[in-house]
Amino acid sequence: MRELRFLAAADPATVETTLLIHPRVLADFLDYNDFLGIAEAGGFGRAAQKLRVAQSALSRQMQALEAILGAPLLLRVSDGVRLTPAGDALTRVARDLVNRTGHMMEEARLAHRGLAGECVIGMGRLALWGGYAGRAIPALQERFPAIEFTVREI
């Protein structure tokens, strides 16, 4: 397993979180992210600058991805690259995968900090009848949008 470290709080001194990610999963994620970088930049040189990697390494990485998938993804043309039909299909799926992975990592960060998940609030009958929950829960949901609040009578 390879560690993927990230800061889970705005203040770097507060909390560092480590996710253990299988090397193949991390490699796949990086391959797809780099593929999207090439597709969006329209060429290896521009993508390499944006991604801060060597152009030759990026080219080898895409050749390996094409070999794994068994289909050419990019047509190398004089002014950059063009997507093949397989590349166009992969772009749609890879973009969704990269977005979902980013969302997954953000959810893990929020959960680690206690800012995501589920919170069950127990209130007595008097608090429920007095309308306290009706005022408090919307305010909590606005402040903590990644937490699902549930009120139960106790």
mmCIF file of C-alpha atoms in Angstrom:
data_model
loop_
_atom_site.group_PDB
_atom_site.id
_atom_site.type_symbol
_atom_site.label_atom_id
_atom_site.label_comp_id
_atom_site.label_asym_id
_atom_site.label_seq_id
_atom_site.Cartn_x
_atom_site.Cartn_y
_atom_site.Cartn_z
ATOM 1 C CA MET A 1 0.000 0.000 0.000
ATOM 2 C CA ARG A 2 1.105 3.530 -0.685
ATOM 3 C CA GLU A 3 0.225 6.410 1.590
ATOM 4 C CA LEU A 4 -1.518 9.437 0.176
ATOM 5 C CA ARG A 5 -1.153 12.217 2.730
ATOM 6 C CA PHE A 6 -3.172 15.374 2.890
ATOM 7 C CA LEU A 7 -3.926 18.042 5.431
ATOM 8 C CA ALA A 8 -7.393 17.686 6.840
ATOM 9 C CA ALA A 9 -7.632 21.209 8.213
ATOM 10 C CA ALA A 10 -6.945 24.759 7.103
ATOM 11 C CA ASP A 11 -4.154 25.095 9.679
ATOM 12 C CA PRO A 12 -1.286 22.770 8.690
ATOM 13 C CA ALA A 13 -0.351 22.261 12.350
ATOM 14 C CA THR A 14 -3.724 20.790 13.256
ATOM 15 C CA VAL A 15 -4.385 17.454 11.592
ATOM 16 C CA GLU A 16 -2.640 15.403 8.940
ATOM 17 C CA THR A 17 -4.629 12.535 7.521
ATOM 18 C CA THR A 18 -3.251 9.510 5.746
ATOM 19 C CA LEU A 19 -5.234 7.378 3.347
ATOM 20 C CA LEU A 20 -3.764 4.027 2.443
ATOM 21 C CA ILE A 21 -4.321 3.449 -1.243
ATOM 22 C CA HIS A 22 -3.375 0.333 -3.135
ATOM 23 C CA PRO A 23 -0.620 1.244 -5.626
ATOM 24 C CA ARG A 24 -2.676 0.039 -8.626
ATOM 25 C CA VAL A 25 -5.662 2.195 -7.626
ATOM 26 C CA LEU A 26 -3.431 5.237 -7.184
ATOM 27 C CA ALA A 27 -1.674 4.539 -10.485
ATOM 28 C CA ASP A 28 -5.003 4.216 -12.300
ATOM 29 C CA PHE A 29 -6.248 7.463 -10.787
ATOM 30 C CA LEU A 30 -3.075 9.306 -11.804
ATOM 31 C CA ASP A 31 -3.162 7.774 -15.302
ATOM 32 C CA TYR A 32 -6.723 8.946 -15.869
ATOM 33 C CA ASN A 33 -6.049 12.361 -14.385
ATOM 34 C CA ASP A 34 -3.007 12.789 -16.627
ATOM 35 C CA PHE A 35 -4.951 11.513 -19.650
ATOM 36 C CA LEU A 36 -7.588 14.195 -18.986
ATOM 37 C CA GLY A 37 -4.816 16.771 -18.698
ATOM 38 C CA ILE A 38 -3.541 15.833 -22.160
ATOM 39 C CA ALA A 39 -7.043 15.794 -23.653
ATOM 40 C CA GLU A 40 -7.879 19.204 -22.192
ATOM 41 C CA ALA A 41 -4.533 20.786 -23.086
ATOM 42 C CA GLY A 42 -4.578 19.345 -26.602
ATOM 43 C CA GLY A 43 -0.982 18.192 -26.459
ATOM 44 C CA PHE A 44 1.720 16.496 -24.417
ATOM 45 C CA GLY A 45 3.933 19.562 -24.024
ATOM 46 C CA ARG A 46 1.179 21.822 -22.694
ATOM 47 C CA ALA A 47 -0.144 19.038 -20.441
ATOM 48 C CA ALA A 48 3.330 18.246 -19.095
ATOM 49 C CA GLN A 49 3.788 21.890 -18.089
ATOM 50 C CA LYS A 50 0.368 22.037 -16.444
ATOM 51 C CA LEU A 51 0.825 18.701 -14.646
ATOM 52 C CA ARG A 52 4.481 19.444 -13.813
ATOM 53 C CA VAL A 53 5.838 16.195 -15.206
ATOM 54 C CA ALA A 54 8.333 15.407 -17.937
ATOM 55 C CA GLN A 55 6.792 15.193 -21.390
ATOM 56 C CA SER A 56 8.593 11.915 -22.094
ATOM 57 C CA ALA A 57 7.237 10.340 -18.900
ATOM 58 C CA LEU A 58 3.738 11.471 -19.797
ATOM 59 C CA SER A 59 4.090 9.994 -23.289
ATOM 60 C CA ARG A 60 5.296 6.636 -21.885
ATOM 61 C CA GLN A 61 2.455 6.656 -19.364
ATOM 62 C CA MET A 62 -0.123 7.146 -22.122
ATOM 63 C CA GLN A 63 1.459 4.436 -24.273
ATOM 64 C CA ALA A 64 1.182 2.052 -21.312
ATOM 65 C CA LEU A 65 -2.459 3.055 -20.727
ATOM 66 C CA GLU A 66 -3.232 2.494 -24.417
ATOM 67 C CA ALA A 67 -1.560 -0.926 -24.220
ATOM 68 C CA ILE A 68 -3.581 -1.883 -21.125
ATOM 69 C CA LEU A 69 -6.840 -0.788 -22.759
ATOM 70 C CA GLY A 70 -5.909 -2.313 -26.115
ATOM 71 C CA ALA A 71 -6.910 0.789 -28.055
ATOM 72 C CA PRO A 72 -5.264 4.008 -29.182
ATOM 73 C CA LEU A 73 -6.611 6.960 -27.197
ATOM 74 C CA LEU A 74 -4.785 9.829 -28.848
ATOM 75 C CA LEU A 75 -3.820 10.649 -32.406
ATOM 76 C CA ARG A 76 -0.515 12.472 -32.474
ATOM 77 C CA VAL A 77 -0.839 15.322 -35.014
ATOM 78 C CA SER A 78 1.495 18.175 -35.898
ATOM 79 C CA ASP A 79 -0.197 20.699 -33.602
ATOM 80 C CA GLY A 80 -0.792 18.364 -30.623
ATOM 81 C CA VAL A 81 -3.183 15.478 -30.157
ATOM 82 C CA ARG A 82 -6.720 14.566 -31.114
ATOM 83 C CA LEU A 83 -8.919 12.079 -29.303
ATOM 84 C CA THR A 84 -9.764 8.803 -30.999
ATOM 85 C CA PRO A 85 -13.276 7.379 -30.492
ATOM 86 C CA ALA A 86 -11.838 5.288 -27.634
ATOM 87 C CA GLY A 87 -10.195 8.402 -26.199
ATOM 88 C CA ASP A 88 -13.440 10.321 -26.420
ATOM 89 C CA ALA A 89 -15.284 7.545 -24.564
ATOM 90 C CA LEU A 90 -12.545 7.317 -21.928
ATOM 91 C CA THR A 91 -12.648 11.088 -21.418
ATOM 92 C CA ARG A 92 -16.276 10.964 -20.300
ATOM 93 C CA VAL A 93 -15.737 8.046 -17.946
ATOM 94 C CA ALA A 94 -12.378 9.271 -16.617
ATOM 95 C CA ARG A 95 -13.745 12.738 -15.859
ATOM 96 C CA ASP A 96 -16.523 11.159 -13.797
ATOM 97 C CA LEU A 97 -14.025 8.874 -12.048
ATOM 98 C CA VAL A 98 -11.649 11.724 -11.199
ATOM 99 C CA ASN A 99 -14.533 13.877 -9.929
ATOM 100 C CA ARG A 100 -15.904 11.037 -7.806
ATOM 101 C CA THR A 101 -12.457 10.277 -6.422
ATOM 102 C CA GLY A 102 -12.025 13.925 -5.473
ATOM 103 C CA HIS A 103 -15.441 13.869 -3.798
ATOM 104 C CA MET A 104 -14.522 10.648 -1.974
ATOM 105 C CA MET A 105 -11.316 12.172 -0.645
ATOM 106 C CA GLU A 106 -13.121 15.335 0.465
ATOM 107 C CA GLU A 107 -15.745 13.224 2.277
ATOM 108 C CA ALA A 108 -12.946 11.332 4.063
ATOM 109 C CA ARG A 109 -11.328 14.618 5.125
ATOM 110 C CA LEU A 110 -14.633 16.009 6.407
ATOM 111 C CA ALA A 111 -15.496 12.789 8.240
ATOM 112 C CA HIS A 112 -12.089 12.750 9.896
ATOM 113 C CA ARG A 113 -12.724 16.268 11.194
ATOM 114 C CA GLY A 114 -16.245 15.375 12.349
ATOM 115 C CA LEU A 115 -17.815 17.515 9.631
ATOM 116 C CA ALA A 116 -19.541 14.753 7.635
ATOM 117 C CA GLY A 117 -21.704 11.803 8.435
ATOM 118 C CA GLU A 118 -24.858 11.430 10.456
ATOM 119 C CA CYS A 119 -25.881 13.126 13.681
ATOM 120 C CA VAL A 120 -28.909 11.965 15.634
ATOM 121 C CA ILE A 121 -30.214 14.565 18.058
ATOM 122 C CA GLY A 122 -32.412 13.451 20.919
ATOM 123 C CA MET A 123 -34.903 16.019 22.214
ATOM 124 C CA GLY A 124 -37.596 15.896 24.796
ATOM 125 C CA ARG A 125 -41.216 16.449 23.920
ATOM 126 C CA LEU A 126 -41.190 20.007 25.266
ATOM 127 C CA ALA A 127 -38.295 21.039 22.980
ATOM 128 C CA LEU A 128 -40.017 19.463 19.994
ATOM 129 C CA TRP A 129 -43.350 21.126 20.752
ATOM 130 C CA GLY A 130 -41.715 24.472 21.459
ATOM 131 C CA GLY A 131 -40.347 24.641 17.907
ATOM 132 C CA TYR A 132 -36.712 24.591 18.976
ATOM 133 C CA ALA A 133 -35.844 21.797 16.525
ATOM 134 C CA GLY A 134 -37.595 23.630 13.702
ATOM 135 C CA ARG A 135 -35.251 26.586 14.199
ATOM 136 C CA ALA A 136 -32.080 24.765 15.184
ATOM 137 C CA ILE A 137 -31.886 22.034 12.544
ATOM 138 C CA PRO A 138 -31.946 24.336 9.467
ATOM 139 C CA ALA A 139 -29.210 26.446 11.056
ATOM 140 C CA LEU A 140 -27.113 23.317 11.713
ATOM 141 C CA GLN A 141 -27.698 22.049 8.156
ATOM 142 C CA GLU A 142 -26.564 25.362 6.734
ATOM 143 C CA ARG A 143 -23.417 25.403 8.856
ATOM 144 C CA PHE A 144 -22.603 21.697 8.340
ATOM 145 C CA PRO A 145 -23.957 20.704 4.895
ATOM 146 C CA ALA A 146 -22.155 17.334 4.782
ATOM 147 C CA ILE A 147 -23.837 16.111 7.987
ATOM 148 C CA GLU A 148 -27.246 14.472 7.886
ATOM 149 C CA PHE A 149 -29.200 15.549 10.957
ATOM 150 C CA THR A 150 -32.038 13.463 12.379
ATOM 151 C CA VAL A 151 -34.179 14.436 15.364
ATOM 152 C CA ARG A 152 -35.649 11.774 17.620
ATOM 153 C CA GLU A 153 -37.908 12.204 20.578
ATOM 154 C CA ILE A 154 -36.405 10.868 23.808
#
